[in-house]
Amino acid sequence: MSAVKTLGQFIIEKQKDFPYAKGELSRLLRDIGIAAKIVNREVNKAGLVNILGEVGTTNSHGEAQKKLDVYANEQFISALTCGGECCIIISEENDDPVYIESEVSKNAKYIVAIDPLDGSSNIDVNVSIGTIFSIYRRKSVEGRATIEDALQNGTEQVAAGYVVYGASTMLVYTTGVGVNGFTLDPSIGEFCLSHPNMRIPKTGNIYSINEGNYVHFPSGVKRYLKYCQVEDKNTNRPYVSRYIGSMVADLHRNLLKGGIFIYPTTSSAPNGKLRLVYECNPMAFIIEQAGGRATTGFERILELNVESLHQRSAIFIGSEEMVRKAEEMMMDFSPEIAPKKVIDITGSLTIEKKEVSLLADTTEKELNKLGVVGGID
């Protein structure tokens, strides 16, 4: 029987990968793990205590807050405050940054961005939910950290991870040298290494998207969905549609089995809906480290300029070959929403906006070349 390796032991072992670190990042990851265990305890007994339902307040995006949303937010802020390694916390549940003013934290080196409870609409129906976190080193050297310290591109992340609360509770994280997963053993109260060196398959047969919004999707997304649904033995199509409504749960499954998760722009959310800082960036970091790909359909997620804490973005993320195919569809059929710099760089798009309407005249023969049948919606 192989020896059990706990999250704490693993973190200490890997500390040598960071020559500039003096144990602070290790302690910070430990603090997040402790808070995750506390939240997991409440999630598991949510139906037995008065912690289901809504609080009656809204978060920074106008979304109704669930009781567990608020509880999880409080637990992570408390753990990070007490740990002393974090100077700023950016949370989905708070309009403004949470500055940690304690004597021990004022010169702390790290900033944490977090979605305390992703997929909270699933809480009341006992469906998998999760936590997403991202860690940055502050840019300023000393004194009180500033908002500029928090507005860093995803490429500057030093660590990112997620916790999925499901049939079992798992914590998956990366520090830029691969991805490792830990399953919570309730008998000893420890996260134990269960999925070392996680790699996402180059391709898969699962696509995850809220098809209820189909009518509002860009043409490129509609074309990709048609492609996914066409029968083709050579590419193992049609693909399987699986959508939970929790980014953590959907991406965790696709990481293990291979697939693509799409949350595109829509007519009602022209900038996308998911938040860049504490949803898209950390998940993109993890998936890229596992061998996958994450873009907006046109640009790499991790290279997007962060201009505000609650900035939104579209995201196409998962198995590399599937994401690249979706990007092809976006470039071919939704050039009108491509950033100008992308068009300039590729040099291959000659379609002007005034010509986009002509795409509706694409013949059935041309569609068949793409593996798309049934015409254009």
Short mmCIF file of C-alpha atoms in Angstrom, two decimals:
data_model
loop_
_atom_site.label_atom_id
_atom_site.label_comp_id
_atom_site.label_asym_id
_atom_site.label_seq_id
_atom_site.Cartn_x
_atom_site.Cartn_y
_atom_site.Cartn_z
CA MET A 1 0.00 0.00 0.00
CA SER A 2 1.45 3.37 -1.06
CA ALA A 3 1.99 6.10 1.51
CA VAL A 4 -0.61 8.86 1.74
CA LYS A 5 0.68 12.32 0.90
CA THR A 6 -1.31 15.22 2.30
CA LEU A 7 -1.74 18.65 0.76
CA GLY A 8 0.46 20.16 3.46
CA GLN A 9 3.26 17.69 2.84
CA PHE A 10 3.03 18.17 -0.92
CA ILE A 11 3.15 21.97 -0.64
CA ILE A 12 6.26 21.84 1.55
CA GLU A 13 7.93 19.43 -0.89
CA LYS A 14 7.27 21.75 -3.81
CA GLN A 15 8.41 24.90 -2.01
CA LYS A 16 11.85 24.52 -3.62
CA ASP A 17 10.22 25.36 -6.99
CA PHE A 18 10.03 28.97 -5.82
CA PRO A 19 13.50 30.27 -4.97
CA TYR A 20 12.10 33.72 -4.13
CA ALA A 21 9.59 32.31 -1.63
CA LYS A 22 10.26 31.90 2.06
CA GLY A 23 7.27 29.76 2.93
CA GLU A 24 4.60 32.46 2.59
CA LEU A 25 2.99 30.94 -0.51
CA SER A 26 2.97 27.52 1.15
CA ARG A 27 1.21 28.93 4.20
CA LEU A 28 -1.24 30.83 2.00
CA LEU A 29 -2.22 27.66 0.14
CA ARG A 30 -2.58 25.91 3.50
CA ASP A 31 -4.94 28.65 4.72
CA ILE A 32 -7.10 28.25 1.60
CA GLY A 33 -7.21 24.49 2.20
CA ILE A 34 -8.39 25.02 5.79
CA ALA A 35 -11.16 27.38 4.72
CA ALA A 36 -12.23 24.90 2.01
CA LYS A 37 -12.63 22.16 4.64
CA ILE A 38 -14.82 24.43 6.76
CA VAL A 39 -17.00 25.35 3.76
CA ASN A 40 -17.20 21.67 2.78
CA ARG A 41 -18.53 20.82 6.24
CA GLU A 42 -21.36 23.34 5.88
CA VAL A 43 -22.13 22.29 2.30
CA ASN A 44 -22.52 18.68 3.43
CA LYS A 45 -25.05 19.55 6.12
CA ALA A 46 -26.76 22.43 4.33
CA GLY A 47 -30.09 20.61 4.18
CA LEU A 48 -30.03 19.94 7.92
CA VAL A 49 -29.37 23.46 9.15
CA ASN A 50 -30.76 26.84 8.23
CA ILE A 51 -28.18 27.67 5.58
CA LEU A 52 -30.13 27.16 2.36
CA GLY A 53 -31.98 29.89 0.51
CA GLU A 54 -31.26 33.56 -0.11
CA VAL A 55 -30.07 36.20 2.34
CA GLY A 56 -32.11 39.02 0.80
CA THR A 57 -29.04 40.94 -0.40
CA THR A 58 -27.20 41.11 -3.73
CA ASN A 59 -23.52 40.89 -4.62
CA SER A 60 -21.48 43.34 -6.68
CA HIS A 61 -23.17 42.15 -9.89
CA GLY A 62 -26.75 42.50 -8.68
CA GLU A 63 -27.16 38.75 -8.18
CA ALA A 64 -29.14 37.47 -5.20
CA GLN A 65 -26.78 36.13 -2.54
CA LYS A 66 -27.38 32.70 -1.10
CA LYS A 67 -26.71 32.07 2.58
CA LEU A 68 -23.87 29.72 1.67
CA ASP A 69 -22.40 32.40 -0.65
CA VAL A 70 -22.08 34.75 2.29
CA TYR A 71 -20.86 32.04 4.66
CA ALA A 72 -18.16 30.85 2.25
CA ASN A 73 -17.03 34.42 1.62
CA GLU A 74 -16.71 35.07 5.34
CA GLN A 75 -14.72 31.85 5.93
CA PHE A 76 -12.18 32.50 3.20
CA ILE A 77 -11.70 36.13 4.23
CA SER A 78 -11.29 35.05 7.86
CA ALA A 79 -8.73 32.36 7.02
CA LEU A 80 -6.71 34.66 4.76
CA THR A 81 -6.82 37.48 7.31
CA CYS A 82 -5.62 35.29 10.17
CA GLY A 83 -2.88 33.70 8.05
CA GLY A 84 -1.02 36.97 7.61
CA GLU A 85 0.33 36.21 4.11
CA CYS A 86 -2.28 38.17 2.15
CA CYS A 87 -2.66 41.96 1.90
CA ILE A 88 -5.69 42.26 -0.43
CA ILE A 89 -8.63 39.96 -1.15
CA ILE A 90 -10.73 40.40 -4.29
CA SER A 91 -14.04 38.56 -3.96
CA GLU A 92 -17.06 38.19 -6.21
CA GLU A 93 -19.20 38.93 -3.17
CA ASN A 94 -17.60 42.31 -2.39
CA ASP A 95 -17.86 45.47 -4.48
CA ASP A 96 -14.49 46.77 -3.32
CA PRO A 97 -11.18 45.12 -2.46
CA VAL A 98 -10.84 43.84 1.10
CA TYR A 99 -7.66 45.41 2.51
CA ILE A 100 -6.16 43.47 5.39
CA GLU A 101 -4.91 46.14 7.77
CA SER A 102 -3.44 44.02 10.56
CA GLU A 103 0.15 44.64 11.61
CA VAL A 104 1.23 41.21 10.38
CA SER A 105 -0.42 41.63 6.96
CA LYS A 106 0.39 45.20 5.96
CA ASN A 107 3.62 44.15 4.24
CA ALA A 108 2.32 40.78 3.06
CA LYS A 109 3.43 39.82 -0.46
CA TYR A 110 0.33 38.20 -1.89
CA ILE A 111 -3.06 39.15 -3.28
CA VAL A 112 -5.88 36.60 -3.50
CA ALA A 113 -8.80 36.82 -5.94
CA ILE A 114 -11.63 34.42 -5.17
CA ASP A 115 -15.08 33.27 -6.14
CA PRO A 116 -16.06 31.75 -2.78
CA LEU A 117 -18.93 29.67 -4.12
CA ASP A 118 -19.19 29.14 -7.85
CA GLY A 119 -22.49 27.78 -9.19
CA SER A 120 -24.49 28.97 -6.21
CA SER A 121 -27.76 28.61 -8.14
CA ASN A 122 -27.22 24.86 -7.62
CA ILE A 123 -26.96 25.09 -3.83
CA ASP A 124 -30.61 24.52 -3.01
CA VAL A 125 -30.90 21.48 -5.28
CA ASN A 126 -27.82 19.58 -4.05
CA VAL A 127 -25.82 19.82 -7.28
CA SER A 128 -22.03 20.21 -7.40
CA ILE A 129 -20.65 23.66 -6.61
CA GLY A 130 -17.12 24.94 -6.06
CA THR A 131 -14.60 27.60 -5.07
CA ILE A 132 -12.13 29.27 -7.47
CA PHE A 133 -9.02 31.14 -6.32
CA SER A 134 -6.09 32.97 -7.85
CA ILE A 135 -2.89 34.25 -6.20
CA TYR A 136 -0.66 37.13 -7.33
CA ARG A 137 2.49 38.71 -5.92
CA ARG A 138 1.97 42.39 -5.20
CA LYS A 139 3.91 44.87 -7.35
CA SER A 140 4.56 47.52 -4.69
CA VAL A 141 7.44 46.80 -2.34
CA GLU A 142 6.14 47.87 1.05
CA GLY A 143 3.37 49.69 2.90
CA ARG A 144 -0.30 49.44 2.12
CA ALA A 145 -1.01 47.65 -1.14
CA THR A 146 -3.01 49.54 -3.76
CA ILE A 147 -5.65 48.70 -6.33
CA GLU A 148 -2.92 48.73 -9.00
CA ASP A 149 -1.36 45.74 -7.25
CA ALA A 150 -4.55 43.80 -7.91
CA LEU A 151 -5.00 44.75 -11.58
CA GLN A 152 -2.56 42.23 -13.03
CA ASN A 153 -2.89 40.12 -16.15
CA GLY A 154 -3.46 36.41 -15.78
CA THR A 155 0.11 35.69 -16.90
CA GLU A 156 1.27 37.16 -13.57
CA GLN A 157 -0.49 34.53 -11.44
CA VAL A 158 1.82 32.56 -9.15
CA ALA A 159 -0.85 30.01 -8.22
CA ALA A 160 -4.47 29.20 -8.95
CA GLY A 161 -6.87 26.46 -8.04
CA TYR A 162 -10.39 25.33 -7.40
CA VAL A 163 -12.30 23.20 -4.94
CA VAL A 164 -15.22 21.10 -6.15
CA TYR A 165 -17.81 20.05 -3.57
CA GLY A 166 -19.44 16.97 -5.06
CA ALA A 167 -19.66 13.22 -4.47
CA SER A 168 -16.21 13.74 -2.99
CA THR A 169 -14.47 17.04 -2.29
CA MET A 170 -11.39 17.79 -4.36
CA LEU A 171 -8.87 20.62 -4.36
CA VAL A 172 -6.97 21.08 -7.62
CA TYR A 173 -4.21 23.65 -7.97
CA THR A 174 -1.18 24.76 -9.96
CA THR A 175 1.82 26.92 -9.21
CA GLY A 176 2.92 26.99 -12.83
CA VAL A 177 4.67 23.62 -12.79
CA GLY A 178 1.82 21.23 -13.57
CA VAL A 179 -1.55 20.51 -12.00
CA ASN A 180 -2.23 18.25 -9.03
CA GLY A 181 -5.48 17.15 -7.41
CA PHE A 182 -6.21 16.27 -3.79
CA THR A 183 -9.28 14.48 -2.45
CA LEU A 184 -10.56 15.22 1.05
CA ASP A 185 -10.41 12.17 3.30
CA PRO A 186 -13.12 12.89 5.90
CA SER A 187 -11.77 10.19 8.23
CA ILE A 188 -8.58 12.17 8.87
CA GLY A 189 -9.74 15.62 7.78
CA GLU A 190 -6.96 16.03 5.22
CA PHE A 191 -6.72 16.63 1.48
CA CYS A 192 -4.65 13.72 0.13
CA LEU A 193 -2.89 13.55 -3.24
CA SER A 194 -5.13 11.51 -5.53
CA HIS A 195 -4.56 12.95 -9.02
CA PRO A 196 -0.85 13.76 -9.56
CA ASN A 197 0.26 15.58 -12.71
CA MET A 198 -3.21 16.01 -14.21
CA ARG A 199 -3.37 16.34 -18.01
CA ILE A 200 -6.39 17.19 -20.12
CA PRO A 201 -6.82 15.06 -23.27
CA LYS A 202 -5.94 16.85 -26.53
CA THR A 203 -9.52 16.31 -27.67
CA GLY A 204 -12.72 14.90 -26.24
CA ASN A 205 -16.39 14.37 -27.00
CA ILE A 206 -18.06 16.64 -24.41
CA TYR A 207 -19.22 20.20 -25.01
CA SER A 208 -20.56 22.30 -22.12
CA ILE A 209 -22.64 25.38 -22.85
CA ASN A 210 -26.02 26.78 -21.82
CA GLU A 211 -27.88 25.99 -25.04
CA GLY A 212 -30.95 27.77 -23.70
CA ASN A 213 -29.23 30.97 -24.84
CA TYR A 214 -28.70 29.63 -28.37
CA VAL A 215 -30.74 32.35 -30.07
CA HIS A 216 -28.48 35.00 -28.51
CA PHE A 217 -25.14 33.38 -29.46
CA PRO A 218 -22.77 34.75 -32.12
CA SER A 219 -22.91 32.95 -35.46
CA GLY A 220 -19.53 31.33 -34.83
CA VAL A 221 -20.82 29.63 -31.68
CA LYS A 222 -23.97 28.46 -33.44
CA ARG A 223 -21.85 26.96 -36.22
CA TYR A 224 -19.62 25.18 -33.71
CA LEU A 225 -22.65 23.68 -31.95
CA LYS A 226 -23.94 22.42 -35.31
CA TYR A 227 -20.51 20.90 -35.92
CA CYS A 228 -20.64 19.16 -32.54
CA GLN A 229 -24.02 17.62 -33.33
CA VAL A 230 -23.19 16.21 -36.77
CA GLU A 231 -22.48 12.48 -37.07
CA ASP A 232 -18.93 11.76 -38.19
CA LYS A 233 -17.14 8.58 -37.14
CA ASN A 234 -13.69 9.94 -38.02
CA THR A 235 -13.96 12.67 -35.38
CA ASN A 236 -16.13 10.71 -32.93
CA ARG A 237 -19.12 12.98 -33.48
CA PRO A 238 -21.78 13.76 -32.50
CA TYR A 239 -20.35 14.99 -29.23
CA VAL A 240 -22.15 14.70 -25.89
CA SER A 241 -23.72 17.78 -24.33
CA ARG A 242 -23.11 18.08 -20.57
CA TYR A 243 -23.84 21.31 -18.70
CA ILE A 244 -24.13 21.55 -14.91
CA GLY A 245 -24.25 25.33 -14.51
CA SER A 246 -21.20 25.45 -12.26
CA MET A 247 -17.98 26.36 -14.08
CA VAL A 248 -15.90 24.40 -11.55
CA ALA A 249 -17.93 21.20 -11.93
CA ASP A 250 -18.14 21.40 -15.72
CA LEU A 251 -14.44 22.12 -16.16
CA HIS A 252 -13.38 19.51 -13.61
CA ARG A 253 -15.21 16.83 -15.60
CA ASN A 254 -13.78 18.09 -18.88
CA LEU A 255 -10.27 18.20 -17.41
CA LEU A 256 -10.53 14.53 -16.53
CA LYS A 257 -12.36 13.30 -19.63
CA GLY A 258 -11.63 15.84 -22.35
CA GLY A 259 -14.06 18.47 -23.60
CA ILE A 260 -14.77 22.13 -24.11
CA PHE A 261 -16.59 24.65 -21.90
CA ILE A 262 -17.98 27.73 -23.63
CA TYR A 263 -19.50 30.86 -22.12
CA PRO A 264 -19.59 33.27 -25.07
CA THR A 265 -20.70 36.83 -25.51
CA THR A 266 -24.41 37.19 -26.16
CA SER A 267 -26.66 39.96 -27.34
CA SER A 268 -27.55 40.70 -23.70
CA ALA A 269 -23.95 40.31 -22.41
CA PRO A 270 -21.74 41.74 -25.20
CA ASN A 271 -18.62 41.59 -22.99
CA GLY A 272 -19.31 38.08 -21.72
CA LYS A 273 -20.71 37.14 -18.34
CA LEU A 274 -17.99 35.36 -16.37
CA ARG A 275 -15.55 37.46 -14.37
CA LEU A 276 -12.00 37.64 -15.68
CA VAL A 277 -10.05 38.12 -12.44
CA TYR A 278 -11.44 35.34 -10.23
CA GLU A 279 -13.12 32.96 -12.69
CA CYS A 280 -11.58 33.03 -16.17
CA ASN A 281 -7.93 33.76 -15.30
CA PRO A 282 -7.46 31.09 -12.62
CA MET A 283 -9.28 28.40 -14.62
CA ALA A 284 -7.32 29.34 -17.75
CA PHE A 285 -4.04 29.04 -15.80
CA ILE A 286 -5.00 25.59 -14.55
CA ILE A 287 -6.18 24.28 -17.93
CA GLU A 288 -3.11 25.61 -19.76
CA GLN A 289 -0.84 23.99 -17.19
CA ALA A 290 -2.71 20.74 -17.81
CA GLY A 291 -2.06 20.99 -21.56
CA GLY A 292 -5.31 22.65 -22.63
CA ARG A 293 -6.23 25.99 -24.14
CA ALA A 294 -8.27 29.00 -22.97
CA THR A 295 -9.29 31.96 -25.14
CA THR A 296 -12.09 34.43 -25.70
CA GLY A 297 -12.67 32.80 -29.06
CA PHE A 298 -10.06 35.18 -30.45
CA GLU A 299 -7.48 36.04 -27.77
CA ARG A 300 -5.63 34.14 -25.05
CA ILE A 301 -7.42 34.70 -21.73
CA LEU A 302 -4.23 35.08 -19.69
CA GLU A 303 -3.00 37.95 -21.89
CA LEU A 304 -6.11 40.12 -21.56
CA ASN A 305 -5.51 43.49 -19.91
CA VAL A 306 -7.24 43.70 -16.53
CA GLU A 307 -8.86 47.13 -16.22
CA SER A 308 -11.34 46.54 -13.39
CA LEU A 309 -11.78 44.05 -10.56
CA HIS A 310 -15.10 42.71 -11.78
CA GLN A 311 -14.32 42.82 -15.51
CA ARG A 312 -16.21 40.29 -17.60
CA SER A 313 -15.05 38.10 -20.46
CA ALA A 314 -16.16 35.42 -22.87
CA ILE A 315 -14.34 32.11 -22.53
CA PHE A 316 -13.67 29.02 -24.67
CA ILE A 317 -11.68 26.60 -22.54
CA GLY A 318 -10.75 22.93 -22.51
CA SER A 319 -9.08 20.39 -24.79
CA GLU A 320 -6.72 22.14 -27.19
CA GLU A 321 -8.04 20.71 -30.46
CA MET A 322 -11.67 21.41 -29.55
CA VAL A 323 -10.94 25.02 -28.56
CA ARG A 324 -8.95 25.60 -31.76
CA LYS A 325 -11.86 24.29 -33.84
CA ALA A 326 -14.25 26.65 -32.05
CA GLU A 327 -11.83 29.53 -32.67
CA GLU A 328 -11.83 28.71 -36.40
CA MET A 329 -15.62 28.97 -36.43
CA MET A 330 -15.50 32.29 -34.58
CA MET A 331 -12.96 33.76 -36.99
CA ASP A 332 -14.88 32.54 -40.03
CA PHE A 333 -18.42 33.37 -38.97
CA SER A 334 -18.21 36.07 -36.29
CA PRO A 335 -15.45 38.40 -37.54
CA GLU A 336 -17.57 41.42 -36.63
CA ILE A 337 -16.91 40.82 -32.92
CA ALA A 338 -13.20 40.00 -33.28
CA PRO A 339 -10.89 42.60 -31.70
CA LYS A 340 -9.28 44.72 -34.40
CA LYS A 341 -5.78 43.71 -33.32
CA VAL A 342 -6.66 40.05 -33.89
CA ILE A 343 -7.78 40.78 -37.44
CA ASP A 344 -4.63 42.84 -38.05
CA ILE A 345 -2.38 40.08 -36.70
CA THR A 346 -3.95 37.24 -38.67
CA GLY A 347 -4.02 39.16 -41.91
CA SER A 348 -6.36 36.47 -43.20
CA LEU A 349 -9.72 38.12 -42.63
CA THR A 350 -10.95 40.20 -45.53
CA ILE A 351 -14.60 40.22 -44.53
CA GLU A 352 -15.86 43.70 -43.70
CA LYS A 353 -18.78 44.21 -41.36
CA LYS A 354 -21.00 45.21 -44.26
CA GLU A 355 -20.29 41.84 -45.86
CA VAL A 356 -21.16 39.75 -42.81
CA SER A 357 -24.82 39.57 -43.79
CA LEU A 358 -23.77 37.72 -46.95
CA LEU A 359 -22.83 34.72 -44.79
CA ALA A 360 -26.53 33.87 -44.66
CA ASP A 361 -26.26 32.93 -48.33
CA THR A 362 -23.67 30.21 -47.64
CA THR A 363 -24.67 27.14 -49.62
CA GLU A 364 -25.45 23.70 -48.18
CA LYS A 365 -22.41 22.36 -50.04
CA GLU A 366 -20.10 24.81 -48.29
CA LEU A 367 -21.63 23.90 -44.93
CA ASN A 368 -21.09 20.21 -45.58
CA LYS A 369 -17.37 20.86 -45.97
CA LEU A 370 -17.44 22.02 -42.36
CA GLY A 371 -19.44 19.03 -41.25
CA VAL A 372 -22.50 21.21 -40.66
CA VAL A 373 -25.94 20.08 -41.80
CA GLY A 374 -29.39 21.56 -41.50
CA GLY A 375 -28.61 25.00 -42.84
CA ILE A 376 -28.19 28.23 -40.90
CA ASP A 377 -30.32 29.28 -37.97
#
